[in-house]
PDB file of C-alpha atoms in Angstrom:
ATOM      1  CA  MET A 541      61.143 163.528  32.825  1.00 61.00           C
ATOM      2  CA  LYS A 542      63.287 163.945  35.971  1.00 54.00           C
ATOM      3  CA  LYS A 543      61.449 160.296  37.215  1.00 57.00           C
ATOM      4  CA  LEU A 544      63.232 158.734  34.845  1.00 56.00           C
ATOM      5  CA  ILE A 545      66.593 160.408  34.923  1.00 61.00           C
ATOM      6  CA  LEU A 546      66.287 159.278  38.670  1.00 55.00           C
ATOM      7  CA  SER A 547      64.627 155.581  38.032  1.00 59.00           C
ATOM      8  CA  THR A 548      67.518 155.480  35.421  1.00 59.00           C
ATOM      9  CA  PHE A 549      70.203 156.409  37.670  1.00 55.00           C
ATOM     10  CA  LEU A 550      68.563 153.973  40.776  1.00 57.00           C
ATOM     11  CA  ILE A 551      68.858 151.361  37.887  1.00 64.00           C
ATOM     12  CA  PHE A 552      72.229 152.071  37.097  1.00 53.00           C
ATOM     13  CA  ALA A 553      74.027 152.032  41.095  1.00 54.00           C
ATOM     14  CA  ALA A 554      72.029 148.927  41.948  1.00 56.00           C
ATOM     15  CA  SER A 555      74.288 147.617  39.111  1.00 59.00           C
ATOM     16  CA  LEU A 556      77.226 148.718  39.933  1.00 49.00           C
ATOM     17  CA  PHE A 557      76.498 148.216  43.671  1.00 50.00           C
ATOM     18  CA  SER A 558      75.913 144.592  43.152  1.00 55.00           C
ATOM     19  CA  SER A 559      78.471 143.568  40.772  1.00 52.00           C
ATOM     20  CA  ILE A 560      81.065 145.010  43.422  1.00 48.00           C
ATOM     21  CA  PHE A 561      79.548 142.448  46.030  1.00 48.00           C
ATOM     22  CA  ALA A 562      79.590 139.573  43.103  1.00 49.00           C
ATOM     23  CA  GLN A 563      83.559 139.898  43.003  1.00 49.00           C
ATOM     24  CA  VAL A 564      84.652 140.412  46.273  1.00 48.00           C
ATOM     25  CA  GLU A 565      85.353 136.587  47.127  1.00 51.00           C
ATOM     26  CA  PRO A 566      84.185 135.000  50.261  1.00 50.00           C
ATOM     27  CA  PRO A 567      86.946 133.813  52.990  1.00 49.00           C
ATOM     28  CA  ALA A 568      88.161 130.654  52.447  1.00 49.00           C
ATOM     29  CA  GLY A 569      86.117 127.647  53.846  1.00 48.00           C
ATOM     30  CA  ALA A 570      82.842 130.132  54.101  1.00 49.00           C
ATOM     31  CA  GLY A 571      80.857 128.456  51.764  1.00 50.00           C
ATOM     32  CA  ASP A 572      82.419 124.238  52.986  1.00 49.00           C
ATOM     33  CA  LYS A 573      80.332 123.576  55.579  1.00 49.00           C
ATOM     34  CA  SER A 574      82.716 120.248  56.410  1.00 50.00           C
ATOM     35  CA  LEU A 575      85.991 122.338  56.314  1.00 50.00           C
ATOM     36  CA  ARG A 576      84.068 124.633  59.480  1.00 60.00           C
ATOM     37  CA  ASP A 577      82.936 121.281  60.942  1.00 63.00           C
ATOM     38  CA  ASP A 578      86.870 120.162  60.787  1.00 67.00           C
ATOM     39  CA  ASP A 579      88.221 123.291  62.149  1.00 63.00           C
ATOM     40  CA  ILE A 580      85.951 123.190  65.292  1.00 64.00           C
ATOM     41  CA  ARG A 581      86.054 119.412  65.551  1.00 68.00           C
ATOM     42  CA  LEU A 582      89.912 119.706  65.914  1.00 71.00           C
ATOM     43  CA  ARG A 583      89.533 123.092  68.215  1.00 64.00           C
ATOM     44  CA  SER A 584      87.750 120.725  70.446  1.00 63.00           C
ATOM     45  CA  VAL A 585      90.221 118.302  70.526  1.00 67.00           C
ATOM     46  CA  GLU A 586      93.046 121.026  71.118  1.00 62.00           C
ATOM     47  CA  ILE A 587      91.059 122.256  74.061  1.00 64.00           C
ATOM     48  CA  GLU A 588      90.516 119.174  75.570  1.00 65.00           C
ATOM     49  CA  ARG A 589      94.565 118.327  74.909  1.00 64.00           C
ATOM     50  CA  ILE A 590      94.685 120.869  76.991  1.00 58.00           C
ATOM     51  CA  LYS A 591      92.469 120.325  79.461  1.00 55.00           C
ATOM     52  CA  ARG A 592      93.765 116.978  80.080  1.00 61.00           C
ATOM     53  CA  GLU A 593      97.537 118.344  80.468  1.00 57.00           C
ATOM     54  CA  ALA A 594      96.090 121.267  82.993  1.00 49.00           C
ATOM     55  CA  ASP A 595      94.432 118.529  85.133  1.00 51.00           C
ATOM     56  CA  LYS A 596      97.444 115.880  84.999  1.00 52.00           C
ATOM     57  CA  SER A 597      99.456 119.010  85.902  1.00 47.00           C
ATOM     58  CA  ASN A 598      96.429 119.630  89.561  1.00 42.00           C
ATOM     59  CA  THR A 599      96.998 116.134  90.300  1.00 45.00           C
ATOM     60  CA  VAL A 600      98.734 116.075  94.173  1.00 48.00           C
ATOM     61  CA  SER A 601     102.025 114.426  93.803  1.00 56.00           C
ATOM     62  CA  PRO A 602     102.066 111.962  96.965  1.00 68.00           C
ATOM     63  CA  LEU A 603     106.179 112.818  96.939  1.00 74.00           C
ATOM     64  CA  ASN A 604     107.192 114.575 100.099  1.00 71.00           C
ATOM     65  CA  SER A 605     107.981 118.418  99.171  1.00 74.00           C
ATOM     66  CA  GLU A 606     111.052 117.902 101.860  1.00 77.00           C
ATOM     67  CA  ILE A 607     112.503 115.414 100.170  1.00 77.00           C
ATOM     68  CA  ASP A 608     116.143 116.873  99.194  1.00 78.00           C
ATOM     69  CA  THR A 609     116.796 117.647 102.952  1.00 85.00           C
ATOM     70  CA  LYS A 610     115.856 114.266 103.448  1.00 85.00           C
ATOM     71  CA  TYR A 611     117.715 112.746 100.698  1.00 85.00           C
ATOM     72  CA  PRO A 612     120.871 111.319 103.363  1.00 89.00           C
ATOM     73  CA  GLU A 613     118.084 109.667 105.091  1.00 91.00           C
ATOM     74  CA  ILE A 614     116.988 108.233 102.411  1.00 88.00           C
ATOM     75  CA  LYS A 615     120.092 106.901 100.831  1.00 90.00           C
ATOM     76  CA  GLU A 616     121.015 105.677 104.267  1.00 92.00           C
ATOM     77  CA  ASP A 617     117.809 103.794 104.342  1.00 92.00           C
ATOM     78  CA  PHE A 618     117.736 102.716 100.575  1.00 90.00           C
ATOM     79  CA  GLU A 619     120.980 100.781 101.122  1.00 92.00           C
ATOM     80  CA  GLY A 620     120.403  99.651 104.180  1.00 93.00           C
ATOM     81  CA  MET A 621     116.924  97.121 103.187  1.00 93.00           C
ATOM     82  CA  GLN A 622     119.481  95.655 100.271  1.00 92.00           C
ATOM     83  CA  MET A 623     122.567  95.372 102.867  1.00 94.00           C
ATOM     84  CA  SER A 624     119.474  93.362 105.062  1.00 94.00           C
ATOM     85  CA  GLN A 625     118.119  91.580 102.637  1.00 94.00           C
ATOM     86  CA  SER A 626     121.499  90.147 101.653  1.00 93.00           C
ATOM     87  CA  ALA A 627     122.049  89.130 105.540  1.00 94.00           C
ATOM     88  CA  ILE A 628     118.665  87.477 105.584  1.00 94.00           C
ATOM     89  CA  ILE A 629     120.287  85.485 102.448  1.00 93.00           C
ATOM     90  CA  LYS A 630     123.431  84.529 103.908  1.00 93.00           C
ATOM     91  CA  ALA A 631     121.531  83.784 107.420  1.00 92.00           C
ATOM     92  CA  TYR A 632     119.476  81.371 105.584  1.00 91.00           C
ATOM     93  CA  SER A 633     121.704  79.468 103.241  1.00 88.00           C
ATOM     94  CA  THR A 634     125.558  79.263 104.355  1.00 85.00           C
ATOM     95  CA  GLY A 635     126.479  77.708 107.552  1.00 77.00           C
ATOM     96  CA  GLU A 636     124.949  74.197 108.819  1.00 83.00           C
ATOM     97  CA  ASN A 637     122.483  75.917 110.524  1.00 88.00           C
ATOM     98  CA  VAL A 638     119.802  78.811 110.005  1.00 89.00           C
ATOM     99  CA  ASP A 639     120.447  81.642 111.799  1.00 92.00           C
ATOM    100  CA  TYR A 640     117.356  82.637 112.903  1.00 92.00           C
ATOM    101  CA  LYS A 641     118.591  85.478 115.156  1.00 93.00           C
ATOM    102  CA  GLN A 642     120.215  87.476 112.730  1.00 94.00           C
ATOM    103  CA  ILE A 643     117.486  86.511 110.330  1.00 94.00           C
ATOM    104  CA  LYS A 644     115.160  88.604 112.699  1.00 95.00           C
ATOM    105  CA  THR A 645     117.434  91.283 113.218  1.00 95.00           C
ATOM    106  CA  SER A 646     117.646  92.040 109.540  1.00 95.00           C
ATOM    107  CA  ALA A 647     113.826  91.367 109.490  1.00 96.00           C
ATOM    108  CA  GLU A 648     113.321  94.297 111.639  1.00 96.00           C
ATOM    109  CA  GLU A 649     115.985  96.808 110.532  1.00 97.00           C
ATOM    110  CA  ILE A 650     114.211  96.227 106.646  1.00 96.00           C
ATOM    111  CA  ILE A 651     110.819  97.220 108.720  1.00 96.00           C
ATOM    112  CA  LYS A 652     112.824 100.128 110.344  1.00 97.00           C
ATOM    113  CA  ASN A 653     114.143 101.367 106.648  1.00 96.00           C
ATOM    114  CA  ALA A 654     110.540 100.517 104.860  1.00 95.00           C
ATOM    115  CA  LYS A 655     108.975 103.050 107.082  1.00 95.00           C
ATOM    116  CA  ARG A 656     112.041 105.704 107.813  1.00 93.00           C
ATOM    117  CA  LEU A 657     111.808 105.558 103.939  1.00 92.00           C
ATOM    118  CA  ASP A 658     107.572 105.872 103.701  1.00 92.00           C
ATOM    119  CA  SER A 659     107.667 108.782 106.083  1.00 90.00           C
ATOM    120  CA  ASN A 660     110.208 110.683 103.739  1.00 89.00           C
ATOM    121  CA  LEU A 661     109.292 110.512 100.365  1.00 88.00           C
ATOM    122  CA  PHE A 662     105.605 110.195  99.930  1.00 86.00           C
ATOM    123  CA  SER A 663     103.449 112.912 101.997  1.00 79.00           C
ATOM    124  CA  SER A 664     100.452 110.910 102.841  1.00 74.00           C
ATOM    125  CA  ASN A 665      99.539 107.321 103.939  1.00 73.00           C
ATOM    126  CA  LEU A 666      98.161 104.366 102.204  1.00 64.00           C
ATOM    127  CA  GLU A 667      94.441 104.029 103.308  1.00 57.00           C
ATOM    128  CA  LYS A 668      93.863 100.932 104.673  1.00 50.00           C
ATOM    129  CA  LYS A 669      91.905  99.125 101.754  1.00 47.00           C
ATOM    130  CA  GLU A 670      95.180 100.173  98.891  1.00 50.00           C
ATOM    131  CA  ILE A 671      97.252  97.681 100.782  1.00 50.00           C
ATOM    132  CA  SER A 672      96.302  94.251  99.839  1.00 53.00           C
ATOM    133  CA  LYS A 673      96.191  91.956 102.876  1.00 53.00           C
ATOM    134  CA  LYS A 674      95.749  88.476 101.838  1.00 53.00           C
ATOM    135  CA  GLU A 675      94.219  86.981 105.749  1.00 49.00           C
ATOM    136  CA  ASN A 676      93.798  83.468 104.139  1.00 49.00           C
ATOM    137  CA  GLU A 677      96.713  83.270 102.458  1.00 60.00           C
ATOM    138  CA  LYS A 678      98.258  79.748 103.197  1.00 68.00           C
ATOM    139  CA  ALA A 679     101.564  79.650 105.886  1.00 77.00           C
ATOM    140  CA  LYS A 680     104.254  79.861 103.758  1.00 86.00           C
ATOM    141  CA  SER A 681     107.882  78.559 104.382  1.00 91.00           C
ATOM    142  CA  ILE A 682     110.621  81.049 105.642  1.00 91.00           C
ATOM    143  CA  LYS A 683     112.457  80.186 102.408  1.00 93.00           C
ATOM    144  CA  ASP A 684     109.331  81.172 100.475  1.00 94.00           C
ATOM    145  CA  MET A 685     108.864  84.308 102.827  1.00 95.00           C
ATOM    146  CA  ILE A 686     112.777  85.754 101.654  1.00 94.00           C
ATOM    147  CA  VAL A 687     112.139  84.892  98.149  1.00 95.00           C
ATOM    148  CA  ASP A 688     108.871  87.411  98.430  1.00 96.00           C
ATOM    149  CA  LEU A 689     110.885  90.305 100.645  1.00 96.00           C
ATOM    150  CA  ASP A 690     113.770  89.781  98.073  1.00 95.00           C
ATOM    151  CA  ASN A 691     111.275  90.346  95.592  1.00 95.00           C
ATOM    152  CA  ALA A 692     109.066  93.119  96.908  1.00 95.00           C
ATOM    153  CA  ILE A 693     112.718  94.895  97.752  1.00 94.00           C
ATOM    154  CA  GLY A 694     114.037  94.226  94.159  1.00 93.00           C
ATOM    155  CA  ASP A 695     110.624  96.007  92.527  1.00 93.00           C
ATOM    156  CA  PHE A 696     111.189  98.512  94.739  1.00 92.00           C
ATOM    157  CA  THR A 697     114.640  99.323  94.284  1.00 90.00           C
ATOM    158  CA  THR A 698     114.605  99.443  90.317  1.00 90.00           C
ATOM    159  CA  SER A 699     111.605 101.554  90.431  1.00 89.00           C
ATOM    160  CA  ALA A 700     111.210 103.985  87.836  1.00 86.00           C
ATOM    161  CA  MET A 701     110.398 106.971  90.298  1.00 83.00           C
ATOM    162  CA  PHE A 702     114.228 106.920  91.359  1.00 80.00           C
ATOM    163  CA  GLN A 703     115.094 107.664  87.795  1.00 80.00           C
ATOM    164  CA  ASN A 704     113.907 111.512  89.177  1.00 75.00           C
ATOM    165  CA  LEU A 705     112.873 112.059  92.494  1.00 70.00           C
ATOM    166  CA  ARG A 706     111.873 116.017  91.491  1.00 69.00           C
ATOM    167  CA  VAL A 707     109.830 114.695  88.382  1.00 69.00           C
ATOM    168  CA  VAL A 708     107.579 111.437  89.393  1.00 74.00           C
ATOM    169  CA  ASP A 709     104.650 110.838  87.571  1.00 81.00           C
ATOM    170  CA  PRO A 710     102.121 109.787  90.995  1.00 84.00           C
ATOM    171  CA  GLU A 711     100.756 106.581  89.775  1.00 87.00           C
ATOM    172  CA  VAL A 712     104.741 105.527  90.299  1.00 87.00           C
ATOM    173  CA  ALA A 713     105.346 106.671  93.649  1.00 87.00           C
ATOM    174  CA  ARG A 714     101.906 105.188  94.518  1.00 89.00           C
ATOM    175  CA  LYS A 715     102.636 101.461  93.117  1.00 91.00           C
ATOM    176  CA  ALA A 716     106.498 102.236  94.858  1.00 91.00           C
ATOM    177  CA  GLN A 717     104.385 103.274  98.571  1.00 92.00           C
ATOM    178  CA  LEU A 718     102.646 100.231  97.704  1.00 94.00           C
ATOM    179  CA  ASP A 719     105.983  98.008  97.362  1.00 94.00           C
ATOM    180  CA  LEU A 720     107.364  99.280 100.989  1.00 94.00           C
ATOM    181  CA  ALA A 721     103.958  98.272 102.607  1.00 94.00           C
ATOM    182  CA  ASN A 722     104.275  95.381 101.084  1.00 95.00           C
ATOM    183  CA  ILE A 723     107.815  94.897 102.438  1.00 96.00           C
ATOM    184  CA  MET A 724     106.682  95.668 105.604  1.00 96.00           C
ATOM    185  CA  GLU A 725     104.157  93.172 106.149  1.00 95.00           C
ATOM    186  CA  ILE A 726     106.348  90.515 104.153  1.00 96.00           C
ATOM    187  CA  GLY A 727     109.118  91.920 106.896  1.00 96.00           C
ATOM    188  CA  ASP A 728     106.465  91.465 109.913  1.00 95.00           C
ATOM    189  CA  LYS A 729     105.488  87.972 108.821  1.00 95.00           C
ATOM    190  CA  LEU A 730     108.771  86.556 108.651  1.00 95.00           C
ATOM    191  CA  SER A 731     110.429  88.551 112.074  1.00 94.00           C
ATOM    192  CA  GLU A 732     107.461  86.673 113.483  1.00 93.00           C
ATOM    193  CA  THR A 733     107.597  83.405 112.442  1.00 93.00           C
ATOM    194  CA  VAL A 734     111.676  83.140 112.605  1.00 92.00           C
ATOM    195  CA  SER A 735     110.585  84.752 116.186  1.00 90.00           C
ATOM    196  CA  LYS A 736     109.254  80.701 117.103  1.00 85.00           C
ATOM    197  CA  MET A 737     112.541  79.145 115.731  1.00 82.00           C
ATOM    198  CA  LYS A 738     115.093  77.682 117.975  1.00 60.00           C
TER     199      LYS A 738
END
């Protein structure tokens, strides 16, 4: 009799527990494999995005950390370079004779401005392989060099980096530094060429 009561009690308890557990709903998506896969994929994408943002913020900016204190010199050279270029254009295009002496003086002034801008704006020098020297380029006329110099100065002075010097994309800064290197190279060639003219 005791065995019968005990077995009846066990059967009743088992059926009670199974009905209780059957009524508990699984969490949303627990039985949906594709939903779990989507959650994992979305979390992975988010982790990758966070990693990219961290990498971007850790990218070393080529800008000089003392840019604020150097601002007066930067402004002076920025404006001086453009004024010297205007003087070159005027010396070449006005008057009966081309003023080669003025072109040489102004080209040297541009080189001086560009060098100081480079050291005041940027914390590191460009590697030689980054500067595109065209050794086999055919000799250009003075007029072509003046046009090239004007274009190079225009590229540099209209750079997006001058919109806000405190927040500059490293690639934009590197491009501006390459523009400065180009200005110095063309200015050098122009100065050398006109020094041979009478």
